[in-house]
Coordinates of C-alpha atoms in Angstrom, one line a residue:
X461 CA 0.0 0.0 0.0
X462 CA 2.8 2.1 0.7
X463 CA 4.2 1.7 -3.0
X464 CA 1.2 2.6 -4.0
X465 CA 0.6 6.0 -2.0
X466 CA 4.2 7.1 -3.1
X467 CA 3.6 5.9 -6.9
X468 CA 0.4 8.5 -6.8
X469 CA 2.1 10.9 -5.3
X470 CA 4.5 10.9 -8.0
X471 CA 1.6 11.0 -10.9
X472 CA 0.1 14.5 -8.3
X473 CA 3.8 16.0 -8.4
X474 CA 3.7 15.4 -12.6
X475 CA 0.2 17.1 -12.9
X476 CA 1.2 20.1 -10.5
X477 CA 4.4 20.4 -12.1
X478 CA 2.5 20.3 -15.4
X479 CA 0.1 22.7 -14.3
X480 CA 2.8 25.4 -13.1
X481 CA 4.6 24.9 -16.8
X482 CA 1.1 25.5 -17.8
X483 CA 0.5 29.0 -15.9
X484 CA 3.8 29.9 -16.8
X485 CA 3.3 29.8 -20.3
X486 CA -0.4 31.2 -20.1
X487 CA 1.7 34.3 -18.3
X488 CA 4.2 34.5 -21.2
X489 CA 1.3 34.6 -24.2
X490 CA -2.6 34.7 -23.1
X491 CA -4.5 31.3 -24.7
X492 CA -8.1 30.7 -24.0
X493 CA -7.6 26.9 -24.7
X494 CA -4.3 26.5 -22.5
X495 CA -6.7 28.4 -19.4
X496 CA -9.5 26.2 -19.9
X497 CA -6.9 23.6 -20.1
X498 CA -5.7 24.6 -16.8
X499 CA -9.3 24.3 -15.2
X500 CA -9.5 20.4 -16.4
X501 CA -6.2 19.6 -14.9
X502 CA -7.3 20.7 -11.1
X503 CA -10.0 18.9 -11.2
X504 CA -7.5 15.9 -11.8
X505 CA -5.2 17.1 -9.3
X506 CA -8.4 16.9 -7.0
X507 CA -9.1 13.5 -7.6
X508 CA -5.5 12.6 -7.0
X509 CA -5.6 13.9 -3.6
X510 CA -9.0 12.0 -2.5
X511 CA -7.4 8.8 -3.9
X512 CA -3.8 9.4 -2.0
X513 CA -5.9 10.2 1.0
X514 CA -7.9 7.1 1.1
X515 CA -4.9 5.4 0.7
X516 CA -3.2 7.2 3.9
X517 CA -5.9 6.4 5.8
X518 CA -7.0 3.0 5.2
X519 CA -3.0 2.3 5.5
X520 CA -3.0 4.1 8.9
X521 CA -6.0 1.6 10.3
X522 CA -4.5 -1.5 9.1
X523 CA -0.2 -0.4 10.5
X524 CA 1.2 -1.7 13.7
X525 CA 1.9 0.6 16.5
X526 CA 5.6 -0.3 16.6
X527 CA 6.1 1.1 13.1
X528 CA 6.4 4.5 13.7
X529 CA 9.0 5.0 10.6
X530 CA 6.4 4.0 8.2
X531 CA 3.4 5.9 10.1
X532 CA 5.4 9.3 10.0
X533 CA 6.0 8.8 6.1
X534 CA 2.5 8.4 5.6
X535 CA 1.4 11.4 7.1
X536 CA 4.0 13.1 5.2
X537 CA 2.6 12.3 1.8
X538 CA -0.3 12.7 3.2
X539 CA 0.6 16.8 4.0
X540 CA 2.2 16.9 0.9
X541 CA -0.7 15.6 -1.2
X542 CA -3.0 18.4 0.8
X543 CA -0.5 21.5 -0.4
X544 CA 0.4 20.1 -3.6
X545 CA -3.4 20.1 -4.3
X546 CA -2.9 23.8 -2.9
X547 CA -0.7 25.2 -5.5
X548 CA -2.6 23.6 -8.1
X549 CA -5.8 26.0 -6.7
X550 CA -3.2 28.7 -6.7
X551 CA -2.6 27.8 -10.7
X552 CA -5.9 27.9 -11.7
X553 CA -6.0 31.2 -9.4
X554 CA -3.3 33.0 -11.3
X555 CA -5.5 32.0 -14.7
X556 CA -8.0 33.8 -13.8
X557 CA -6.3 36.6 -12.6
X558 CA -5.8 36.8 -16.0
X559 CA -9.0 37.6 -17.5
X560 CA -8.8 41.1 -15.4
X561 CA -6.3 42.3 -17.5
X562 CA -6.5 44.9 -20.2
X563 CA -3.9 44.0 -22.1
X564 CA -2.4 40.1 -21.3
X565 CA 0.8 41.8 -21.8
X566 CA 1.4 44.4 -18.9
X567 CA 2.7 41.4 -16.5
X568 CA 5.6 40.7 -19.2
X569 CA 6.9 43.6 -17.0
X570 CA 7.6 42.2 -14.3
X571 CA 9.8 39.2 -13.1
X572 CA 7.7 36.5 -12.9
X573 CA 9.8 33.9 -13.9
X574 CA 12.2 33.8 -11.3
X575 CA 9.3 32.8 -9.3
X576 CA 8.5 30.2 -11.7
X577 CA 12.1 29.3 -11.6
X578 CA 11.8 28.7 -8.1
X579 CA 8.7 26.7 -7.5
X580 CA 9.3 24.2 -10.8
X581 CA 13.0 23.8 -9.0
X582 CA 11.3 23.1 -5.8
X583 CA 8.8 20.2 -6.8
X584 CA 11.2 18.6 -8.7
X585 CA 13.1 17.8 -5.5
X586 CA 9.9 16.0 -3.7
X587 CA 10.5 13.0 -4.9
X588 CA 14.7 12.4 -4.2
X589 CA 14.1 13.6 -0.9
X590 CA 11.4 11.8 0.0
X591 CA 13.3 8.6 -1.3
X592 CA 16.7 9.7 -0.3
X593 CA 15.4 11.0 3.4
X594 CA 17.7 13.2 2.1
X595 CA 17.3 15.7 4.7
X596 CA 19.4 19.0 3.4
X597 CA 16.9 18.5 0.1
X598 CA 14.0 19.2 2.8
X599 CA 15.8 22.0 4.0
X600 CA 16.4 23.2 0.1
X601 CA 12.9 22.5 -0.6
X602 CA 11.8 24.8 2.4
X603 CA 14.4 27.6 1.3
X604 CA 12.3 28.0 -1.3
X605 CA 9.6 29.8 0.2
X606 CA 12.1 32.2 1.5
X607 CA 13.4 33.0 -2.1
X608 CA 9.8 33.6 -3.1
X609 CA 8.9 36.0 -0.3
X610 CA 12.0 38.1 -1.3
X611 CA 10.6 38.4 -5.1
X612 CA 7.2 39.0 -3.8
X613 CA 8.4 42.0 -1.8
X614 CA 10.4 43.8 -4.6
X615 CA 7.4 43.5 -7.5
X616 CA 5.0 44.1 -4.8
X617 CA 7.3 47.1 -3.8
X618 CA 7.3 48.4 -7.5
X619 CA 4.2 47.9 -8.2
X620 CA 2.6 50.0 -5.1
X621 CA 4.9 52.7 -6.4
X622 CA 3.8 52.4 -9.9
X623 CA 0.3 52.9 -8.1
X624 CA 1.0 56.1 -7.5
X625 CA 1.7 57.4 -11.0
X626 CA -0.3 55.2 -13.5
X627 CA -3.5 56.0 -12.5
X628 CA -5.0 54.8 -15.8
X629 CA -3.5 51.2 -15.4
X630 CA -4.9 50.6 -11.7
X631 CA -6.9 47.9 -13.1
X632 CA -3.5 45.8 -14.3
X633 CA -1.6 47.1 -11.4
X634 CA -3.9 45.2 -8.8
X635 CA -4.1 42.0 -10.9
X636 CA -0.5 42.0 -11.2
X637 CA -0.4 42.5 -7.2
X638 CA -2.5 39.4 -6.7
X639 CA -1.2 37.4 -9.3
X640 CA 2.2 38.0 -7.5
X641 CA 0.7 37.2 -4.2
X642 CA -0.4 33.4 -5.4
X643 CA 3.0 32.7 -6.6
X644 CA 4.2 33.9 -3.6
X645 CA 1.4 31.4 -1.4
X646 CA 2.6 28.6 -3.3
X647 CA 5.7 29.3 -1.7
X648 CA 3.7 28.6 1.8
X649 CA 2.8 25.2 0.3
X650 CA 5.9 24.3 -0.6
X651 CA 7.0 24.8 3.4
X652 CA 4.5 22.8 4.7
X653 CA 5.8 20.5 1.7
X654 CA 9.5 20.4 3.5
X655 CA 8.6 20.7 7.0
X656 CA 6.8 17.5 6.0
X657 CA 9.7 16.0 4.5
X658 CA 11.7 17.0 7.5
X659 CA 9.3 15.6 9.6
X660 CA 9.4 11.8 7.5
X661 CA 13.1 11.9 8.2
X662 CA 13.7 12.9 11.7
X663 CA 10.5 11.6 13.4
X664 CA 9.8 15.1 15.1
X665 CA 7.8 18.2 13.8
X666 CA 10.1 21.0 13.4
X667 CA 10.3 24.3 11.6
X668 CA 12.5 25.2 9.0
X669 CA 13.5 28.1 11.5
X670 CA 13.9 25.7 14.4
X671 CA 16.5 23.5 12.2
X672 CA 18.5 26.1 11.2
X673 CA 18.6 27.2 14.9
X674 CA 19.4 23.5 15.7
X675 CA 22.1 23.6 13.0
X676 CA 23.6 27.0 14.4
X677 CA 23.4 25.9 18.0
X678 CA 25.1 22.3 17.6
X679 CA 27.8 24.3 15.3
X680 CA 28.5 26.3 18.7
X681 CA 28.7 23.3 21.2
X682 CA 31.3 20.1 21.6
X683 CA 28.7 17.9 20.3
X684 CA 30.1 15.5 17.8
X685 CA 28.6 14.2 14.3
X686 CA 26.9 15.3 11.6
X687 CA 23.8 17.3 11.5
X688 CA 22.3 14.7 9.7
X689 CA 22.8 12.1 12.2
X690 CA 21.4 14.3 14.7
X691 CA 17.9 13.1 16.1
X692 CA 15.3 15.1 17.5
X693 CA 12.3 14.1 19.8
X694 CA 10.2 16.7 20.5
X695 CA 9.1 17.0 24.8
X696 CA 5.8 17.3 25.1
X697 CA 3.5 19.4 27.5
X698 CA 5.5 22.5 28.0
X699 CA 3.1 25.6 28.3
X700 CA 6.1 27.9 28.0
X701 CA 6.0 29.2 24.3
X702 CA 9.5 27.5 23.5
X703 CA 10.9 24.6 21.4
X704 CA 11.7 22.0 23.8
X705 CA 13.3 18.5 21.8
X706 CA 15.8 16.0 23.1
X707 CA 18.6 15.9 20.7
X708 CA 21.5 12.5 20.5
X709 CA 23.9 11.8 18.2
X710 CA 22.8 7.6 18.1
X711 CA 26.1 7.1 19.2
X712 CA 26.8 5.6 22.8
X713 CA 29.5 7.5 23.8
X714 CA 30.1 9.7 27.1
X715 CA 31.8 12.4 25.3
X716 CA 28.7 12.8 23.0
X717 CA 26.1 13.3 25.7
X718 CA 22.0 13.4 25.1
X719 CA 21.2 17.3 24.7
X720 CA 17.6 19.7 25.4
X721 CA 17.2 22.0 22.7
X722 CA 15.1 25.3 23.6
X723 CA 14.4 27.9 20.5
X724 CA 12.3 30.6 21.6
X725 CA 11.5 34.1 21.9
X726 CA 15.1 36.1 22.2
X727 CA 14.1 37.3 25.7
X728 CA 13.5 34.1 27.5
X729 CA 15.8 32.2 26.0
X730 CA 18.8 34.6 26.9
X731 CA 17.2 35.0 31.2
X732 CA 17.3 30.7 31.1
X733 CA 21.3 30.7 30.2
X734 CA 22.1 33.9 32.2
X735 CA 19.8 31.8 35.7
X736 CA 21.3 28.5 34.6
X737 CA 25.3 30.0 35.2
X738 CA 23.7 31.7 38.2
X739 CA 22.2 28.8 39.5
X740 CA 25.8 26.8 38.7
X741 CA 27.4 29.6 40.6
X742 CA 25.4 29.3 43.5
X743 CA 25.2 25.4 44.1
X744 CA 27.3 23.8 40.9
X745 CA 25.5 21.0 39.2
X746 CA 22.1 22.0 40.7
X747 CA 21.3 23.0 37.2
X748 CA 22.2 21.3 33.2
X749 CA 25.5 22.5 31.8
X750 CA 25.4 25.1 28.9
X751 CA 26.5 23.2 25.7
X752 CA 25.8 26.4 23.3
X753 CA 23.8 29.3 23.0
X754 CA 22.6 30.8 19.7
X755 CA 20.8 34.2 18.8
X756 CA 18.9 35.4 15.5
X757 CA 16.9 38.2 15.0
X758 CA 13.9 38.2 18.0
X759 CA 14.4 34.1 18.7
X760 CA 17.7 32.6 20.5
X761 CA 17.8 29.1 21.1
X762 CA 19.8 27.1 23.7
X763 CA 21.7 23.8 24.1
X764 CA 21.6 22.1 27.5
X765 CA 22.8 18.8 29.2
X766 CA 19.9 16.6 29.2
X767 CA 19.9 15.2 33.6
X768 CA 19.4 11.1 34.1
X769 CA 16.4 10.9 36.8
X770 CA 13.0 11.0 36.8
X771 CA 10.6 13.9 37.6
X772 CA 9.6 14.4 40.6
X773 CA 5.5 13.8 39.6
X774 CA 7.0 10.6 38.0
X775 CA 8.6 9.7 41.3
X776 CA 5.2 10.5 43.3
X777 CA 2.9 8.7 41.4
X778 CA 4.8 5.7 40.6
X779 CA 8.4 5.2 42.9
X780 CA 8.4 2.7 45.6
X781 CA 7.8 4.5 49.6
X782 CA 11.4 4.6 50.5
X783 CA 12.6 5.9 47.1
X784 CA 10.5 8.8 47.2
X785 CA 11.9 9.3 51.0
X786 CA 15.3 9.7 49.6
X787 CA 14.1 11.9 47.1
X788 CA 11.9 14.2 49.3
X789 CA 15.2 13.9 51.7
X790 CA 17.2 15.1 49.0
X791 CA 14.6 17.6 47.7
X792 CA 14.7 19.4 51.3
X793 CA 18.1 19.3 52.3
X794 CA 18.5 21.1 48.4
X795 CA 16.3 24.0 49.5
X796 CA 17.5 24.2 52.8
X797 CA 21.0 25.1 51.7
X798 CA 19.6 27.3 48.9
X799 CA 17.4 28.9 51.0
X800 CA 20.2 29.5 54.2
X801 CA 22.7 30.5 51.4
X802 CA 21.0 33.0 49.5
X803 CA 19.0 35.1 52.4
X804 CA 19.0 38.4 52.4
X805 CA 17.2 40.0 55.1
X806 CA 15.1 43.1 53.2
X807 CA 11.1 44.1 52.9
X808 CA 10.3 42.5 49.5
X809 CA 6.6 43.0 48.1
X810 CA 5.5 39.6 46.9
X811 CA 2.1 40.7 44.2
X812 CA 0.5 37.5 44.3
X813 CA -2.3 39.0 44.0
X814 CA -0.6 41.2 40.6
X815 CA -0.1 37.5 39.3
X816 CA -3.7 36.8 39.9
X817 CA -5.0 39.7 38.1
X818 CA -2.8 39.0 35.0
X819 CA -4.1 35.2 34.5
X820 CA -7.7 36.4 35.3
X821 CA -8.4 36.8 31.4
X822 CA -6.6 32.8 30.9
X823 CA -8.8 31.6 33.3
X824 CA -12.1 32.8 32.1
X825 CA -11.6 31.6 28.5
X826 CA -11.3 28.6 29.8
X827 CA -14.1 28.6 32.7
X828 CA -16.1 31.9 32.2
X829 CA -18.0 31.1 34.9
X830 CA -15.2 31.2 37.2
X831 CA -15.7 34.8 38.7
X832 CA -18.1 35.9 41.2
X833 CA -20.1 38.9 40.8
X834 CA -20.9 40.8 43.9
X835 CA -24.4 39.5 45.1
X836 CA -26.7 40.5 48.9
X837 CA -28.6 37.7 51.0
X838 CA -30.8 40.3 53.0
X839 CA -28.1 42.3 54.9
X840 CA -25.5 40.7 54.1
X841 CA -22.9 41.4 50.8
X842 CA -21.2 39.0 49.1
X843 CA -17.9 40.9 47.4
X844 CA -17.4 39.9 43.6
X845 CA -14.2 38.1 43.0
X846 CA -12.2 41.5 41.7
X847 CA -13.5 43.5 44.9
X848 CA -11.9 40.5 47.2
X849 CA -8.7 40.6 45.1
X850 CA -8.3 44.2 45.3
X851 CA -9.0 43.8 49.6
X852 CA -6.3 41.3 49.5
X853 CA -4.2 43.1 47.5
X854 CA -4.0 45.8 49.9
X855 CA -3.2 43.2 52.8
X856 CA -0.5 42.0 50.9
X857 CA 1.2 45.2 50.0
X858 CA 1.2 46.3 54.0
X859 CA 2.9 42.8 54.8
X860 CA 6.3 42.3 52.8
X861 CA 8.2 39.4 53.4
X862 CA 10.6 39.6 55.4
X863 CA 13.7 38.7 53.5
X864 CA 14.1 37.1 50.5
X865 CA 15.8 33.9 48.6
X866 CA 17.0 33.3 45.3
X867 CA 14.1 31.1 43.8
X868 CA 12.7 28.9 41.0
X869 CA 10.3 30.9 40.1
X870 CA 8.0 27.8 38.6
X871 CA 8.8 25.3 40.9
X872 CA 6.2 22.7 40.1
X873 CA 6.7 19.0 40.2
X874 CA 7.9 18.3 36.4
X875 CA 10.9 21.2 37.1
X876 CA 12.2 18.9 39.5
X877 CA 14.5 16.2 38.6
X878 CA 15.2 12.8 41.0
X879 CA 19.0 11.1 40.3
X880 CA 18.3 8.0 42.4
X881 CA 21.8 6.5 41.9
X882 CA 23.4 9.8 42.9
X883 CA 20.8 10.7 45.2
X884 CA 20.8 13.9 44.1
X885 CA 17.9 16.9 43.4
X886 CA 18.3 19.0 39.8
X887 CA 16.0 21.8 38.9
X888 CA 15.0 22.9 35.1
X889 CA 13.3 25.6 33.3
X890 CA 14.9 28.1 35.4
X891 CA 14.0 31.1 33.0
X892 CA 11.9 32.5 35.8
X893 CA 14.5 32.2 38.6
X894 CA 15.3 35.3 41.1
X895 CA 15.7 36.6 43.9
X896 CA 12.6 36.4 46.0
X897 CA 9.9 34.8 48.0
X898 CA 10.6 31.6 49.1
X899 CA 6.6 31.2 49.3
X900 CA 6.4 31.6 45.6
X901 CA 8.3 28.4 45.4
X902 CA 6.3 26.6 48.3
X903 CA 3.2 27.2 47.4
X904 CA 3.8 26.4 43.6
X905 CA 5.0 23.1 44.7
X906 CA 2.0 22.3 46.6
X907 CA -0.5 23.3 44.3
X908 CA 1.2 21.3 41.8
X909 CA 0.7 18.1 43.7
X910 CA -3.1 18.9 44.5
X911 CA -3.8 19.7 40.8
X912 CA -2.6 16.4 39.8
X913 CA -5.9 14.4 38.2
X914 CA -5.2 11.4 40.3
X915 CA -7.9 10.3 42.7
X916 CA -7.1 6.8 43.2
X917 CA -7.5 6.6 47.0
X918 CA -3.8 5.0 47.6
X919 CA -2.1 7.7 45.2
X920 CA -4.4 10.5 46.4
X921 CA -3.0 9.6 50.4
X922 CA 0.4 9.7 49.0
X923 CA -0.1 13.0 47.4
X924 CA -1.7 14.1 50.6
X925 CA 1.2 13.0 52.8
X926 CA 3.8 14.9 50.3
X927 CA 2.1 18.2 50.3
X928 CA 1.8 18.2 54.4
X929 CA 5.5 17.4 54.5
X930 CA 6.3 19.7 52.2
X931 CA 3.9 22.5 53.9
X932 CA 5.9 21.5 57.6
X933 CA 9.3 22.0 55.8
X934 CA 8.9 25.6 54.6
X935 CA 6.9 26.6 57.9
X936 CA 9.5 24.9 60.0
X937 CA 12.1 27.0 57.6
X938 CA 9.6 30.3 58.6
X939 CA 9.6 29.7 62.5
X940 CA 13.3 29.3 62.6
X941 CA 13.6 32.6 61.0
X942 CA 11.2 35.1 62.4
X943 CA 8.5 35.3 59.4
X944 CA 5.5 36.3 61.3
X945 CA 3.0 36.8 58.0
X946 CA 3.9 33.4 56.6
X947 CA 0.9 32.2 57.2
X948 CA -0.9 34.8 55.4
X949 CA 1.4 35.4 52.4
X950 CA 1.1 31.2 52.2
X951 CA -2.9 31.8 51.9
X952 CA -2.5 34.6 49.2
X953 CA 0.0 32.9 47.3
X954 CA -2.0 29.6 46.9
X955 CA -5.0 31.6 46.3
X956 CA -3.5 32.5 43.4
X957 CA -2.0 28.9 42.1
X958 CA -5.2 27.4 42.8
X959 CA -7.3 29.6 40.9
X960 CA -4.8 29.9 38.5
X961 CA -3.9 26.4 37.8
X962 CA -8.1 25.7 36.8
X963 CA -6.8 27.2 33.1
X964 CA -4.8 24.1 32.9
X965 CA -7.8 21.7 34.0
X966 CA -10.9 20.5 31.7
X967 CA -12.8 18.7 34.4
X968 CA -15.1 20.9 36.1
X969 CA -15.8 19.5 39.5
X970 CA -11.9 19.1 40.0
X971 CA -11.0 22.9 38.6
X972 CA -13.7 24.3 40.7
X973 CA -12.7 22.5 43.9
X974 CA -9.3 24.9 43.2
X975 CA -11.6 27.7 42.3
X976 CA -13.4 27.2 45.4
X977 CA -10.7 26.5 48.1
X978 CA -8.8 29.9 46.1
X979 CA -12.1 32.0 47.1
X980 CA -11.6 30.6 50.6
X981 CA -8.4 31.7 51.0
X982 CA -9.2 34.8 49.9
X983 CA -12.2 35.3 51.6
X984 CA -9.6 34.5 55.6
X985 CA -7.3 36.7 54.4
X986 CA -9.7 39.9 54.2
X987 CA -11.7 39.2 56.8
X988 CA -8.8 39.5 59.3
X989 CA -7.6 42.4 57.3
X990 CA -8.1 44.9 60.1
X991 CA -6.4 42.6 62.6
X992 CA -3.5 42.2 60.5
X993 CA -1.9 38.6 58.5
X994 CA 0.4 38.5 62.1
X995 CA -2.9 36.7 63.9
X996 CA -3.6 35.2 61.1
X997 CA -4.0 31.1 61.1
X998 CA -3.2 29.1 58.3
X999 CA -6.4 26.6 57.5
X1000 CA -4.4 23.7 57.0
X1001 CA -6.7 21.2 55.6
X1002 CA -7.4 23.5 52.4
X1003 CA -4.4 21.4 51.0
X1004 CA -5.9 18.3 51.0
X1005 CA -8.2 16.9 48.5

């Protein structure tokens, strides 16, 4: 079946290839016959691409799971049969773009044939790549769109200023414009058309932009072998905005280590390096070495030692008891020398309740119904949601904490890596680290054990026992050191990562219990706002679900 697909495939590449000789020629000398022509042969692209995806899917239903290899080249054809039926639309487009004109030779003008040039080279590379998995023959193939944009822009450019002068050839000046602009969106199919290709050969979906970023970045590090022996899997479940793939060579060799890639906006890319050397300053080997850094433009992207270990939700859920009593062991005695090292006794406003106002908007779009308006049961008032925020948020700002710590700054469960053979406690995704609260850390690291959809009674105990062990450790770590509002600034700050984490959760009695318990908190903190957070008591089984 697989023969088959590819054989069609070929016969759709022939017709589109056809068709573009076609439009190229109907550009060079107007024929009624060769446009009606044109108009016949999409319709046989058309079919080509129903027949090729039948055959994709019916292959799909009938493949093992195991062969992945097979399964990804499918869906390749199968994205390359979608676009390639795509240019063919933008074929017959440009032939009718035609019919607007005047006179059929105004466009002889303008450099239309480099674009030609361009797209016919392009397509006739589809099929030696594809066979090849020739993988710098994707890359070629997706360089083509960048050619075409450039072309694009300097007719586009000469025909807006040509707009301004030849008033009585607006008519052809427009066509020309948007017969340009189809040339140039066949360009956009012939990316999708390499990305696929790409994606065939390497197993993971990645941009054109992210493998040239790949390329740059394993150019800058110690990381042996060829780019084309590089492979990518792409991690999964990262809400961050950023590239995350594991990168190896194939090769079993210790001087050739397993690698995380990170390509991402300039900004956040550049903070993760600069807190990752802080972080190896601080405590060394807390954090992944720095194999290579890389900036372009807006985007940077970052090479970093991939840690052996196991999450620390991984060691929760599934670890043996007196493995995740080392860990947790390991996991405090980290943070206690962090913490001890890195006070600094000064007033620092936390703005958990800023944080809250910020991911408001998030949260509603994903439960609208998850903010309270302000309602009255005879004399009493029931505050809306943004007037108990704004109460709380003037608690908080007369109660700084005390002194601060440098901190995670996201310092949820799957940012904490377990070594059991080394016993040892790594962090990740530090692009948020600082100096700070050390309650920001806590209380993310609670709420990230509640939120876990697990409600298996064993499992749910366990989670249960972490999170009050975890709670003692950082009010024990309060007591010994004078912080009189912990208890109130803990309250505010997992208001805010309950309510906040409900964006992340689709069932609704589970993201309202966080919604609920965060209106709770809310609700003890300003009611004991004239008495001050010093009295106030910490409800302690608001952690436990």
């Amino acid at each position: 079946m697989l023969t088959e697909i590819v054989e069609n495939t070929r016969f759709m590449i022939a017709e589109v290839e056809n068709l573009v000789h076609m439009t190229h020629r109907l550009l060079v000398s107007y024929n009624q016959d060769q446009f009606e022509e044109i108009n016949d042969k999409d319709d046989y692209v058309d079919n080509l691409k129903t027949v090729i995806e039948n055959q994709c899917f019916s292959r799909l239903q009938t493949m093992e799971e195991s062969r992945g290899e097979k399964i990804n080249a499918i869906r390749s054809l199968h994205v390359n049969c979608v676009n390639l039926e795509r240019i063919a639309d933008f074929c017959v487009n440009i032939a009718r773009q035609m019919t607007y004109l005047n006179n059929y030779d105004f466009i002889s003008q303008y450099d239309y044939k480099a674009m030609f040039d361009e797209i016919t080279a392009a397509l006739s590379r589809i099929v030696p790549v594809f066979l090849d998995r020739d993988l710098a023959g994707a890359l070629a193939i997706c360089r083509a769109e960048f050619c075409l944009d450039r072309i694009y822009k300097t007719n586009f450019d000469r025909v807006m200023s040509e707009l301004q002068d030849k008033r009585e050839d607006v008519r052809n000046l427009i066509t020309v414009i948007f017969i340009f602009r189809y040339l140039e969106r066949i360009g956009d199919a012939l990316l999708n058309v390499g990305e696929a290709m790409i994606f065939a050969i390497t197993g993971d979906r990645i941009k054109i932009r992210q493998v040239e970023a790949l390329e740059k970045t394993l150019s800058n590090s110690d990381i042996r072998g060829s780019f084309q022996n590089i492979h990518t899997q792409s991690i999964w479940g990262s809400r961050s905005g950023c590239r995350i793939s594991r990168v190896d060579t194939g090769k079993e060799q210790r001087d050739n280590p397993q690698a995380i890639f990170k390509e991402g906006v300039l900004r956040k890319i550049k903070t993760e390096r600069d807190n990752i050397l802080q972080w190896d300053r601080l405590m060394p080997g807390i954090a992944p070495r720095v194999f290579a850094y890389h900036e372009k433009g807006k985007k940077a992207s970052l090479l970093v030692e991939c840690l052996m270990g196991c999450n620390f939700e991984e060691v929760i859920l599934t670890c043996d008891g007196e493995l995740l009593e080392k860990a947790l062991s390991a996991l405090e005695k980290t943070l206690q020398t962090i913490w001890e090292k890195t006070r600094t006794v000064e007033d620092h406003q936390t703005g958990y309740m800023g944080q809250l106002r910020d991911r408001l908007t998030a949260t509603r779009r994903i439960h609208p119904d998850f903010i309270r308006a302000g309602s009255r049961i005879d004399a009493l008032r029931i505050p809306s949601t943004a007037e108990i925020i704004d109460t709380c948020a003037g608690v908080e700002e007369k109660f700084p904490a005390p002194f601060t710590v440098f901190i995670h700054g996201d310092f949820n469960v799957n940012n904490i890596i377990y070594d059991a053979r080394r016993q040892q406690v790594n962090f990740i995704d530090l692009h948020r680290s600082r100096q700070g609260d050390f309650i920001q850390d806590a209380s993310v690291f609670l709420v990230s054990n509640f939120r876990l959809p697990v409600f298996e009674s064993p499992l749910r105990d366990r989670l249960n026992r972490v999170i009050d062990r975890f709670w003692r450790f950082s009010a024990d770590f309060a007591g010994r050191h004078d912080d009189a509002t912990f208890g109130a600034r803990m309250a505010l700050a997992l208001a805010r990562s309950f309510y906040t984490s409900t964006r992340f959760e689709l069932n609704k009695d589970f993201a309202r219990e966080m919604f609920l318990r965060s209106h709770f908190l809310l609700e003890q903190v300003a009611a004991r706002a004239a008495a001050g957070p010093r009295d106030f008591t910490f409800p302690m089984e608001i952690l436990f679900y």
